[in-house]
Every structure is written in C-alpha cells, then in structure tokens.
PDB file of C-alpha atoms and ligand atoms in Angstrom:
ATOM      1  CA  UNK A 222       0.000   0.000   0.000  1.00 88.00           C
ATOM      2  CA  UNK A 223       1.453   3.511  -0.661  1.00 94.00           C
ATOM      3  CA  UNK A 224       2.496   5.485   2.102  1.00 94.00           C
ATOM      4  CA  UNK A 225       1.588   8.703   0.484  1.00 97.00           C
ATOM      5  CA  UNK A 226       0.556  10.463  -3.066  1.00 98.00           C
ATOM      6  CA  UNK A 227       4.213  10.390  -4.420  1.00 98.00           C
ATOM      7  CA  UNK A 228       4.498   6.689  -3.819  1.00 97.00           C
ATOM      8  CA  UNK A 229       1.468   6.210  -5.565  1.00 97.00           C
ATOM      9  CA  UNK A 230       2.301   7.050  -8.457  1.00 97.00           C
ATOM     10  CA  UNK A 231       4.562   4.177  -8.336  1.00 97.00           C
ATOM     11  CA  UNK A 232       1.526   2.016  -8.963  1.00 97.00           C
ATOM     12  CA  UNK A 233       1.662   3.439 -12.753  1.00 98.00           C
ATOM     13  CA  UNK A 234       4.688   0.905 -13.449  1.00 97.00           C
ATOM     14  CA  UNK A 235       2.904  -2.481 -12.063  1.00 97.00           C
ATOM     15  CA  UNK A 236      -0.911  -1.870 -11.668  1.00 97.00           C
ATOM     16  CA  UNK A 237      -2.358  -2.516 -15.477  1.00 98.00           C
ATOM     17  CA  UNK A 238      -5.789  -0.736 -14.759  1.00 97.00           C
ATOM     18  CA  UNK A 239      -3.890   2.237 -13.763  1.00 98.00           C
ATOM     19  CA  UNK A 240      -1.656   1.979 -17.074  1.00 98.00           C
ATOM     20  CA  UNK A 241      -4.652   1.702 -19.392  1.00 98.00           C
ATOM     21  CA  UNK A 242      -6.375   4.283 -17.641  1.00 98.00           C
ATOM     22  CA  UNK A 243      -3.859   6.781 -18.338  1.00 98.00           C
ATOM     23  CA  UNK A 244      -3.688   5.502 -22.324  1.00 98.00           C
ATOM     24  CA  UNK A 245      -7.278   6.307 -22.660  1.00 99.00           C
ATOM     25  CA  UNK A 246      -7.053   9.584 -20.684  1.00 99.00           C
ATOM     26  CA  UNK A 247      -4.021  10.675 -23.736  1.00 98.00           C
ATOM     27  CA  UNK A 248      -6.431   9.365 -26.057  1.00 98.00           C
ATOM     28  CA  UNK A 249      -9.052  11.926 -24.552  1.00 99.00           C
ATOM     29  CA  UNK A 250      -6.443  14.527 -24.211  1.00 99.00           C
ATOM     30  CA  UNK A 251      -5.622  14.461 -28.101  1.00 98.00           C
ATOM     31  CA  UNK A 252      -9.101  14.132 -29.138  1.00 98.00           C
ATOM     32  CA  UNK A 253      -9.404  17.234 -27.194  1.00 98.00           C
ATOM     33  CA  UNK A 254      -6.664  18.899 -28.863  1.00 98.00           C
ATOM     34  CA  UNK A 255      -7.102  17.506 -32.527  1.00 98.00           C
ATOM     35  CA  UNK A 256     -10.801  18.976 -32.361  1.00 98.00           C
ATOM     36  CA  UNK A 257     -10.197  22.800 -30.731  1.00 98.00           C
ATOM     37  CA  UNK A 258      -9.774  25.467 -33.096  1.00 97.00           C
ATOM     38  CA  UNK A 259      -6.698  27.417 -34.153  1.00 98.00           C
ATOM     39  CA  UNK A 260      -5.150  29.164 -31.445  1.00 98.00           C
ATOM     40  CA  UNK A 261      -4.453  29.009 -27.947  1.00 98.00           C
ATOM     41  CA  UNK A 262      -5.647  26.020 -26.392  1.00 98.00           C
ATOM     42  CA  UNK A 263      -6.048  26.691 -22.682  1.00 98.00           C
ATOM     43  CA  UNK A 264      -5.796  23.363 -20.138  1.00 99.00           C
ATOM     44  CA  UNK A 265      -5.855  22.943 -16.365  1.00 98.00           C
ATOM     45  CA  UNK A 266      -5.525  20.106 -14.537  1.00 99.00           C
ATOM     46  CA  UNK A 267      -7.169  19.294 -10.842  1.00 99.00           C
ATOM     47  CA  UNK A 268      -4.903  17.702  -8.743  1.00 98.00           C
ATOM     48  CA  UNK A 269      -2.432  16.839 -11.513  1.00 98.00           C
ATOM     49  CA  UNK A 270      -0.782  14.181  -9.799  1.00 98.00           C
ATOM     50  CA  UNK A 271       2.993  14.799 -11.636  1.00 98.00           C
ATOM     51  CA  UNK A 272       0.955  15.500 -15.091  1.00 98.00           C
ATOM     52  CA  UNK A 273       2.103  12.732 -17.021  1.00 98.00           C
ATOM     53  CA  UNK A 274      -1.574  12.532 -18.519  1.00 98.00           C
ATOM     54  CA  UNK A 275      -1.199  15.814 -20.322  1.00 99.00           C
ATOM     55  CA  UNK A 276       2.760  15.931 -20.875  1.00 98.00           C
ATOM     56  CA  UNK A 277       3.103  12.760 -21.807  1.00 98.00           C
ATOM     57  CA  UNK A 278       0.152  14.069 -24.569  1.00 98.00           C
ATOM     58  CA  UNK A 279       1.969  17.012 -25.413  1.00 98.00           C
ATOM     59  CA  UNK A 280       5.043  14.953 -26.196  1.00 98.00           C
ATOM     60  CA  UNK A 281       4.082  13.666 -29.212  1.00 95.00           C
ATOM     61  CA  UNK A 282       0.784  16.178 -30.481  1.00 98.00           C
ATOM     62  CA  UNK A 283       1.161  19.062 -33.222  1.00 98.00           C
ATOM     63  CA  UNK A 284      -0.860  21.341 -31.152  1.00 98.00           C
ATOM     64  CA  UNK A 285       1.325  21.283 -27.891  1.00 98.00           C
ATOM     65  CA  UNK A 286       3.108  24.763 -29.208  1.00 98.00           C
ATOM     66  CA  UNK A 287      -0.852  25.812 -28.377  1.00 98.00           C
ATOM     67  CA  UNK A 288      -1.210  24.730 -24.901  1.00 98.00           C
ATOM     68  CA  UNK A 289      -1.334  26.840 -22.267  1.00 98.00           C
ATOM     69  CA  UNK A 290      -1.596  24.984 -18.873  1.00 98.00           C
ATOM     70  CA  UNK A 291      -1.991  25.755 -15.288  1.00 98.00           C
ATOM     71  CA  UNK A 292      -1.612  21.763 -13.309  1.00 99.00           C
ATOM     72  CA  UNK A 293      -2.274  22.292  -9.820  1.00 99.00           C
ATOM     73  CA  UNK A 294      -1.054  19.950  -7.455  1.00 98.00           C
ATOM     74  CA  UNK A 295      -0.869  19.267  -3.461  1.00 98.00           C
ATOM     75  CA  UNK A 296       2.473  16.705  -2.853  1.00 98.00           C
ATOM     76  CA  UNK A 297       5.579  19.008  -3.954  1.00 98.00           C
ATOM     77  CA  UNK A 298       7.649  15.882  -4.936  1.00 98.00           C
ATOM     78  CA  UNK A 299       5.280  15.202  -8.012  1.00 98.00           C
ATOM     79  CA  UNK A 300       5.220  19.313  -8.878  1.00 98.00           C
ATOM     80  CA  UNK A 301       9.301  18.779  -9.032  1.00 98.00           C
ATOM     81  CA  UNK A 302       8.643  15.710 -11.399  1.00 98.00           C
ATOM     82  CA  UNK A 303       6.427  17.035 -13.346  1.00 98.00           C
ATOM     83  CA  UNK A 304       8.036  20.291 -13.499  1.00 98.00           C
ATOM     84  CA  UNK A 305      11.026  18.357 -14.967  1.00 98.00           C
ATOM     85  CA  UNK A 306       9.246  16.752 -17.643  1.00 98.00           C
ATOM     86  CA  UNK A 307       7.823  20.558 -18.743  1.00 98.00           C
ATOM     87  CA  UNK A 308      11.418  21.234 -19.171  1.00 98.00           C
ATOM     88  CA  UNK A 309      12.833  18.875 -20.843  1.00 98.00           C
ATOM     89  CA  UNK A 310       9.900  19.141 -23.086  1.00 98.00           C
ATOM     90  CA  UNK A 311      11.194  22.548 -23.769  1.00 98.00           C
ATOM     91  CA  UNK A 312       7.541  24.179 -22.387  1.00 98.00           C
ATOM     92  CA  UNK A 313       8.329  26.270 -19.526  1.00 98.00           C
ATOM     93  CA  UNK A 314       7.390  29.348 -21.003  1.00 97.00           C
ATOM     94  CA  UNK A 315       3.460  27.858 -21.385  1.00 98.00           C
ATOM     95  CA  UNK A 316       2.906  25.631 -18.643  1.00 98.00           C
ATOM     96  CA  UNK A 317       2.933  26.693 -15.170  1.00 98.00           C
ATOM     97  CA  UNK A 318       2.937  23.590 -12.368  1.00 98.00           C
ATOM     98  CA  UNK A 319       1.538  25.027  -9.321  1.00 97.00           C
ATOM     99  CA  UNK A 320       2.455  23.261  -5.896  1.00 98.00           C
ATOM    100  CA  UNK A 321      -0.762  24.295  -4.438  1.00 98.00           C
ATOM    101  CA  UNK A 322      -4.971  23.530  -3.281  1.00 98.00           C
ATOM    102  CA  UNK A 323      -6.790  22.750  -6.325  1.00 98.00           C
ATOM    103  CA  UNK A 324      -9.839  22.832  -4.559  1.00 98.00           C
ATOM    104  CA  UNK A 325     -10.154  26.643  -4.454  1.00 98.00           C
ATOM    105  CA  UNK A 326     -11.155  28.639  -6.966  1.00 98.00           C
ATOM    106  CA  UNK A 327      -8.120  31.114  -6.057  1.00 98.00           C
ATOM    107  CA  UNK A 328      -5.505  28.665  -7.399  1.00 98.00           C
ATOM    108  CA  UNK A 329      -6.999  28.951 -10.752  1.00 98.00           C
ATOM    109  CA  UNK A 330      -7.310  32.704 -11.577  1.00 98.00           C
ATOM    110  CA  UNK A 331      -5.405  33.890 -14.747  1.00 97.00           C
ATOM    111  CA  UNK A 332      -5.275  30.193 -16.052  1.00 98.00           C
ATOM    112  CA  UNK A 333      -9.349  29.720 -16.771  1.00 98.00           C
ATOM    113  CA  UNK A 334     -11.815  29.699 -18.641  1.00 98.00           C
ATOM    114  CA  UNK A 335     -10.350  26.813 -19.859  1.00 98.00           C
ATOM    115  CA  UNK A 336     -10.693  24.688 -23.158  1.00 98.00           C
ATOM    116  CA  UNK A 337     -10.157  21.388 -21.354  1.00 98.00           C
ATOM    117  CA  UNK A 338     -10.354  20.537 -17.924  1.00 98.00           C
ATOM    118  CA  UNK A 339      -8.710  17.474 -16.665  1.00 99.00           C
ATOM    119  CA  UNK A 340      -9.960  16.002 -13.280  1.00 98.00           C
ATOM    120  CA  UNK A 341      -8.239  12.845 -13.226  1.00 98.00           C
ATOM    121  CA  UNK A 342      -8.137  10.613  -9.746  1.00 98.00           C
ATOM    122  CA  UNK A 343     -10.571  12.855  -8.110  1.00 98.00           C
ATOM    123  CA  UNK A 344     -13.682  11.866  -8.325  1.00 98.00           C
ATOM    124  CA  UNK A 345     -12.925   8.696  -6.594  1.00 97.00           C
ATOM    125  CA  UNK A 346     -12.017  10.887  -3.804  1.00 97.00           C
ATOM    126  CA  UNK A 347     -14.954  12.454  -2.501  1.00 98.00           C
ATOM    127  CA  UNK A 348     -17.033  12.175   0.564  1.00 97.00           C
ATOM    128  CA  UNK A 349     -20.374  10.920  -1.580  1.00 97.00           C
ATOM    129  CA  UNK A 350     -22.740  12.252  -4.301  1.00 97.00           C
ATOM    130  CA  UNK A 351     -23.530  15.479  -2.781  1.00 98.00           C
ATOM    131  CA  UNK A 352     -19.279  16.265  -3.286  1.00 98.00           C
ATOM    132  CA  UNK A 353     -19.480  14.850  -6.508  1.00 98.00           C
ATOM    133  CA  UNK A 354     -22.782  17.341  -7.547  1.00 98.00           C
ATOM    134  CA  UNK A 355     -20.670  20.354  -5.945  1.00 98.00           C
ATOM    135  CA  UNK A 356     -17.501  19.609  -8.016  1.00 98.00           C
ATOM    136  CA  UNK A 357     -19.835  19.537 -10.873  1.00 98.00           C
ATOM    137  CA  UNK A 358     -21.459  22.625 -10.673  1.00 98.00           C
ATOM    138  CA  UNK A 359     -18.204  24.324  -9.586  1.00 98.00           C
ATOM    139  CA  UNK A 360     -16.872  23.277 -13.270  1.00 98.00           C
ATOM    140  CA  UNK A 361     -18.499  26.099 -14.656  1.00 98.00           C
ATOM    141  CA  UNK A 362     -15.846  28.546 -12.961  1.00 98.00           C
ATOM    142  CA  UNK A 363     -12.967  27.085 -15.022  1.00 98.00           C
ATOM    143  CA  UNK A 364     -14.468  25.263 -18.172  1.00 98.00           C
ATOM    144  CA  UNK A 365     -15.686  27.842 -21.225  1.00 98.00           C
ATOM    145  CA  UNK A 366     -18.466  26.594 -22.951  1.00 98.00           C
ATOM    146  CA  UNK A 367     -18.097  23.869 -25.019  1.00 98.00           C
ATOM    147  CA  UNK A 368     -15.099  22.907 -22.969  1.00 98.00           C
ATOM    148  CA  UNK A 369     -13.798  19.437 -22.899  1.00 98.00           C
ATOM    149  CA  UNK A 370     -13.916  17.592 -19.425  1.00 98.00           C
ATOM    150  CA  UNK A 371     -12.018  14.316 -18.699  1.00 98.00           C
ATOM    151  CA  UNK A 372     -12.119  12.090 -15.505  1.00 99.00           C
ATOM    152  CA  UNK A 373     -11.474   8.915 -14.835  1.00 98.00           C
ATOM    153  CA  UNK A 374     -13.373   7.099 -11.979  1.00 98.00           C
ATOM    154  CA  UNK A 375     -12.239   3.341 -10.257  1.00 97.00           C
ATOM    155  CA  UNK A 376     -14.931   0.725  -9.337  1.00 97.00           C
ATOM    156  CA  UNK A 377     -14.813  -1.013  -5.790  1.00 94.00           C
ATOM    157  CA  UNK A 378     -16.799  -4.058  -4.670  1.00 93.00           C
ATOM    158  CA  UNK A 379     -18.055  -4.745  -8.275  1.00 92.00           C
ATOM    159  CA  UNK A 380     -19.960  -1.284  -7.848  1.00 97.00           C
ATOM    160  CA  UNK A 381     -19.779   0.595 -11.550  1.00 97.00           C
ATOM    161  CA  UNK A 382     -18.977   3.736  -9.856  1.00 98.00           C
ATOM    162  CA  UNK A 383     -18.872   5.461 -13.430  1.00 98.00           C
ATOM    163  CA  UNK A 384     -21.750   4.936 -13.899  1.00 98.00           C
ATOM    164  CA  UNK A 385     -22.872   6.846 -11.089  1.00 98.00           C
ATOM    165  CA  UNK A 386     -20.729   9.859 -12.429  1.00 98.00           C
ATOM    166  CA  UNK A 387     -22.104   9.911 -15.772  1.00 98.00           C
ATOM    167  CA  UNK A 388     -25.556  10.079 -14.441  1.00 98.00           C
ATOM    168  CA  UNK A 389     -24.581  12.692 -12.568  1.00 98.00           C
ATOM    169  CA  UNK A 390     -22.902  14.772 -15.683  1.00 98.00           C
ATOM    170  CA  UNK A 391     -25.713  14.201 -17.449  1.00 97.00           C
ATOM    171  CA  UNK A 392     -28.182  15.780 -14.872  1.00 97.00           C
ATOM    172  CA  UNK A 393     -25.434  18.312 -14.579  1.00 96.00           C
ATOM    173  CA  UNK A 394     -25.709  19.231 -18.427  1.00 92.00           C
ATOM    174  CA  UNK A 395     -22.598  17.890 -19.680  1.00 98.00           C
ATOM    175  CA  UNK A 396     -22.859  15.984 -23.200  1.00 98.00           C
ATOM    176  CA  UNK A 397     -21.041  12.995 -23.350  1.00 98.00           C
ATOM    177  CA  UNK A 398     -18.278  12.313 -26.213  1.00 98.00           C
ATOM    178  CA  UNK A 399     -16.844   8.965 -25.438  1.00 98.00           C
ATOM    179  CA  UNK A 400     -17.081   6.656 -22.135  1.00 98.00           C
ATOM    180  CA  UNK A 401     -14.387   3.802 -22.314  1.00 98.00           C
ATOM    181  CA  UNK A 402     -14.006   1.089 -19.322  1.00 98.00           C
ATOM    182  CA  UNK A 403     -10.157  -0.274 -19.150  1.00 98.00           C
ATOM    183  CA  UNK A 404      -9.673  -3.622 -20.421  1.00 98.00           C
ATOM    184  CA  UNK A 405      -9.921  -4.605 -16.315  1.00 98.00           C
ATOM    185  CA  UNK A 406     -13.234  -3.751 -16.774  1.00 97.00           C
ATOM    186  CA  UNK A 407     -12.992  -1.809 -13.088  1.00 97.00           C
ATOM    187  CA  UNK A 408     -12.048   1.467 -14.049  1.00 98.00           C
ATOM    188  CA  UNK A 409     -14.249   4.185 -16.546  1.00 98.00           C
ATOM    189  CA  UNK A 410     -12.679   6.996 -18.349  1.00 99.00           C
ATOM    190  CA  UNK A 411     -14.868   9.609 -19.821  1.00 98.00           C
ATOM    191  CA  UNK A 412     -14.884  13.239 -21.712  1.00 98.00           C
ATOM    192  CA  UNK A 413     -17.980  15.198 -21.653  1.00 98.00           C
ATOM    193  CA  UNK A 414     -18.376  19.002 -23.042  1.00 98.00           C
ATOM    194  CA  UNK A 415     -19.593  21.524 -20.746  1.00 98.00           C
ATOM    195  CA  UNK A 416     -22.473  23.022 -22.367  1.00 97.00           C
ATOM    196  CA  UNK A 417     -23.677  25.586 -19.781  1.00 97.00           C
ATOM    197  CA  UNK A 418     -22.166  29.418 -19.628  1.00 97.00           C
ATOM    198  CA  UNK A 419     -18.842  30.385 -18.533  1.00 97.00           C
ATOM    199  CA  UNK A 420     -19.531  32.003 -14.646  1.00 97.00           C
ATOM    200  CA  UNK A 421     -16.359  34.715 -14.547  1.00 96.00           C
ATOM    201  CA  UNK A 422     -17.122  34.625 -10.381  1.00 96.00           C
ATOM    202  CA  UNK A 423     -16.886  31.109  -8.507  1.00 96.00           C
ATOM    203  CA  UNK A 424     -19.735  30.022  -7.421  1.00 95.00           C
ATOM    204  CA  UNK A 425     -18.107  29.230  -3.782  1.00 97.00           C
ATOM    205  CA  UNK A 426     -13.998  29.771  -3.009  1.00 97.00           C
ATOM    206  CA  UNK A 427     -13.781  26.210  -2.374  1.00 98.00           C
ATOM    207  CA  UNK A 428     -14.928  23.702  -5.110  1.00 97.00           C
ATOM    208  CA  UNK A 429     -14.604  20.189  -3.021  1.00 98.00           C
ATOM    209  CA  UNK A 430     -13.181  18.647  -0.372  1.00 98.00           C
ATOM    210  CA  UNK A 431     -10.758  15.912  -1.292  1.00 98.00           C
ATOM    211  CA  UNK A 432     -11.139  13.554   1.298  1.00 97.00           C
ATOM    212  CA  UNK A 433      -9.508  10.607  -0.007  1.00 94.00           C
ATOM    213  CA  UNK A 434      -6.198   8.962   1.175  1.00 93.00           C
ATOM    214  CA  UNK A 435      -3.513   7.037  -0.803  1.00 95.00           C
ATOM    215  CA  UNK A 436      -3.007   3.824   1.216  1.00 87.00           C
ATOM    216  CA  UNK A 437      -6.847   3.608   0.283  1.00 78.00           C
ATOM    217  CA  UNK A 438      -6.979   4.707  -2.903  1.00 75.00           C
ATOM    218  CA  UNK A 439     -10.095   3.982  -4.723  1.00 56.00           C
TER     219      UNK A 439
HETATM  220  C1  LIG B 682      -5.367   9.740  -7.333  1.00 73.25           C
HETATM  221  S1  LIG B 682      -4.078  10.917  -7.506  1.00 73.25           S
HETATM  222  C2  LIG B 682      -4.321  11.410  -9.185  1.00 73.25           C
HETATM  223  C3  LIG B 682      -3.147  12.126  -9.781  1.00 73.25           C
HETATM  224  C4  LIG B 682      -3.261  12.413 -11.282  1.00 73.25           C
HETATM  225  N1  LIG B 682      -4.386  13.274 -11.572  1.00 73.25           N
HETATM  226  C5  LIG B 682      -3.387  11.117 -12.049  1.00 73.25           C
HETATM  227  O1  LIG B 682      -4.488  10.787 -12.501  1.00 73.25           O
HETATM  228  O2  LIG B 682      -2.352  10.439 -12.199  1.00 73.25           O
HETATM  229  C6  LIG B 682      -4.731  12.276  -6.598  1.00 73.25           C
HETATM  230  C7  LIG B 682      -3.786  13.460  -6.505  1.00 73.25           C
HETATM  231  O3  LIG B 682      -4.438  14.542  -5.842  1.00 73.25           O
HETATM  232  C8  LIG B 682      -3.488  15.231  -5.069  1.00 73.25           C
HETATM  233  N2  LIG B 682      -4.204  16.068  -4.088  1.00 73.25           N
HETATM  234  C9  LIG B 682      -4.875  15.658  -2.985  1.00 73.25           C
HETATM  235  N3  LIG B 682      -5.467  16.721  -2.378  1.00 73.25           N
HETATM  236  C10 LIG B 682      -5.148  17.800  -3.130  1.00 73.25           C
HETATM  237  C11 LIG B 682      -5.443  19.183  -3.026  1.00 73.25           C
HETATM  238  N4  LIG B 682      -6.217  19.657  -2.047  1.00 73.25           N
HETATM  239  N5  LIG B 682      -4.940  20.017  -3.944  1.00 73.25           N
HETATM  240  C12 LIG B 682      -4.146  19.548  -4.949  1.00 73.25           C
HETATM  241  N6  LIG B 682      -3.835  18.255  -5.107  1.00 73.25           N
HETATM  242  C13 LIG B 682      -4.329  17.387  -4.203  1.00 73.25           C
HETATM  243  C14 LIG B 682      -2.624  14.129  -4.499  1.00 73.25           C
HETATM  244  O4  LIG B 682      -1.393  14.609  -4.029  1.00 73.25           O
HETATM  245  C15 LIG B 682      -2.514  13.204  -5.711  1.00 73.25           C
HETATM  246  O5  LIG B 682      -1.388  13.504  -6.479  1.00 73.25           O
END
C-alpha cells in the first residue's frame, strides 16, 4: 500500500488498470486537442498528480506549441517531477505547475476559462454524491463553454462507480463524447463538453473537499 501520493504514483509501473487508464485519458487529451480550433488552447488540470496525462500528450501532439496549462497539485515531490518533464519538453514558457490547493477557486485565476479541464483521480475521492454534484457545478468557474472535461473514476466491490458519475454529468448538463471502461473492466474513463455558460465569479472559493487517502486509494 502507498504510504503517500508520491508513492502512488509508483503504482503506474505495475498496476495494469492504472496503465490503461492513463492511455485512454491521452487518447481523450488528443481528441481534445485535434478537435479545438486554431489558437491558444487553454488546459488545467485538478490535482495533476505529476501531469504525465497531459505531458506525456503534449510529447508527441502538433498542437502542444498551443497549450497553455496551469496543473495544480498538493504533494511538492510530483510538482518537481512534473516540473522536470515541462522542461525537458522545452515548455516552460506555457505551462505553469503550481504546488498548491486545487480545490479553491483562487488557485486557478489567470489560467481559466479553460478549453479542457482534466480532473483525473478525483472523483474517486470524494465524501459521496452530494461532493461529486458540488464539483460539478463548480466546473463552470474554469471550463468555457463547449469545454472538454475528462475524468477517470475506479470501481470497488463490483460497484460501476462510473456509472454513477455519468448520471450525474448528465443531470449536470454535460454531453457525453466517449465513455471507455479499461480492459480490467474496473475502471471508466470519460470526456464530456460543458455546455452551460462560462460564470467569470466562482460560485463558492472552495470547489470540493478531497477527502480521499492514498493507502486507500479507490
Ligand atoms: C489519485 S491521484 C491522481 C493524480 C493524477 N491526476 C493522475 O491521474 O495520475 C490524486 C492526486 O491529488 C493530489 N491532491 C490531494 N489533495 C489535493 C489538493 N487539495 N490540492 C491539490 N492536489 C491534491 C494528491 O497529491 C494526488 O497527487
């Protein structure tokens, strides 16, 4: 079991629902990119983890001279990885890694409304329902409309968890692009489009709570 969020990560090089997870969140990722028009492409990322969903995106995509990116992450050992990778990348000057709380609104002026929103791990991580339904309507702070939204969400006890989620986008008034379940069957990926208005104020300085811990990862 990991200790903490750094060693987590770790799980990446043995745990195969974790590694096709993160091939279908690229996959997302590029769609994203291949389908926004000419121009600056603005990204965030909730709780970014040490961004290897998006950078490892960018490495290989003709639009990542477009991407402008604000990840904001809690665990400054994974901020240092990832800002590594940015570098050696050659994309310092367009993506800022921000050792920080992604759950308040603060942490994401300057950087939003964004064109895609990635809230990867997170969902997973929240008290019940009610979170989930606040983190959903607090999307409307960062995503511009028409803005591409991609989470991933595990299952536990044979309980389809995503499914759960994409009810609750759907009652939320996201439209739903593409749903994919890892080949473990126990893990959903999604990307939805926000299709409600841009709010330029947050609705409430502090999205979520992110209550979940890494030696129980879900
Ligand atoms: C399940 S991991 C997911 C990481 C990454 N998004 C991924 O999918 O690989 C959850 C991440 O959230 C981070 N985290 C937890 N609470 C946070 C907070 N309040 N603000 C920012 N990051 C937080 C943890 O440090 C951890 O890296």
């Amino acid at each position: 079991m990991p200790k903490d969020w750094f060693e987590w990560h770790d799980l990446y090089q043995t745990e195969p629902r974790l590694q096709q997870r993160l091939e279908i969140v690229r996959e997302f990722i590029a769609h994203s990119l291949n389908f926004s028009p000419s121009g600056v492409i603005r990204v965030v990322s909730v709780c970014a983890g040490d961004g290897r969903d998006l950078l490892g995106t960018l490495a290989n995509h003709p639009r990542a001279q477009d991407v402008h990116a604000r990840l904001v992450e809690l665990n400054s050992q994974l901020v240092e990885r990832g800002k590594a990778t940015i570098e050696s990348l050659g994309l310092t000057k367009q993506i800022e890694f921000i050792n920080g709380d992604a759950t308040v609104a603060s942490n994401y002026i300057g950087a939003v409304p964004a064109d895609i929103v990635i809230v990867c791990g997170v969902f997973g991580n929240l008290a019940d329902e009610n979170e989930l339904n606040r983190l959903l309507g607090n999307l409307s702070f960062l995503s511009k409309q028409g803005a591409f939204i991609i989470w991933t969400r595990g299952h536990s006890n044979g309980i389809p968890h995503s499914e759960t989620v994409r009810t609750s986008l759907q009652q939320a008034g996201f439209a739903e692009v593409n749903f994919k379940l890892t080949a473990t069957r126990d893990m959903g990926v999604g990307i939805h489009r926000y299709l409600g208005e841009n709010l330029t104020e947050p609705k409430e300085q502090q999205f979520f709570v992110f209550s979940g811990v890494a030696n129980r990862a879900r």
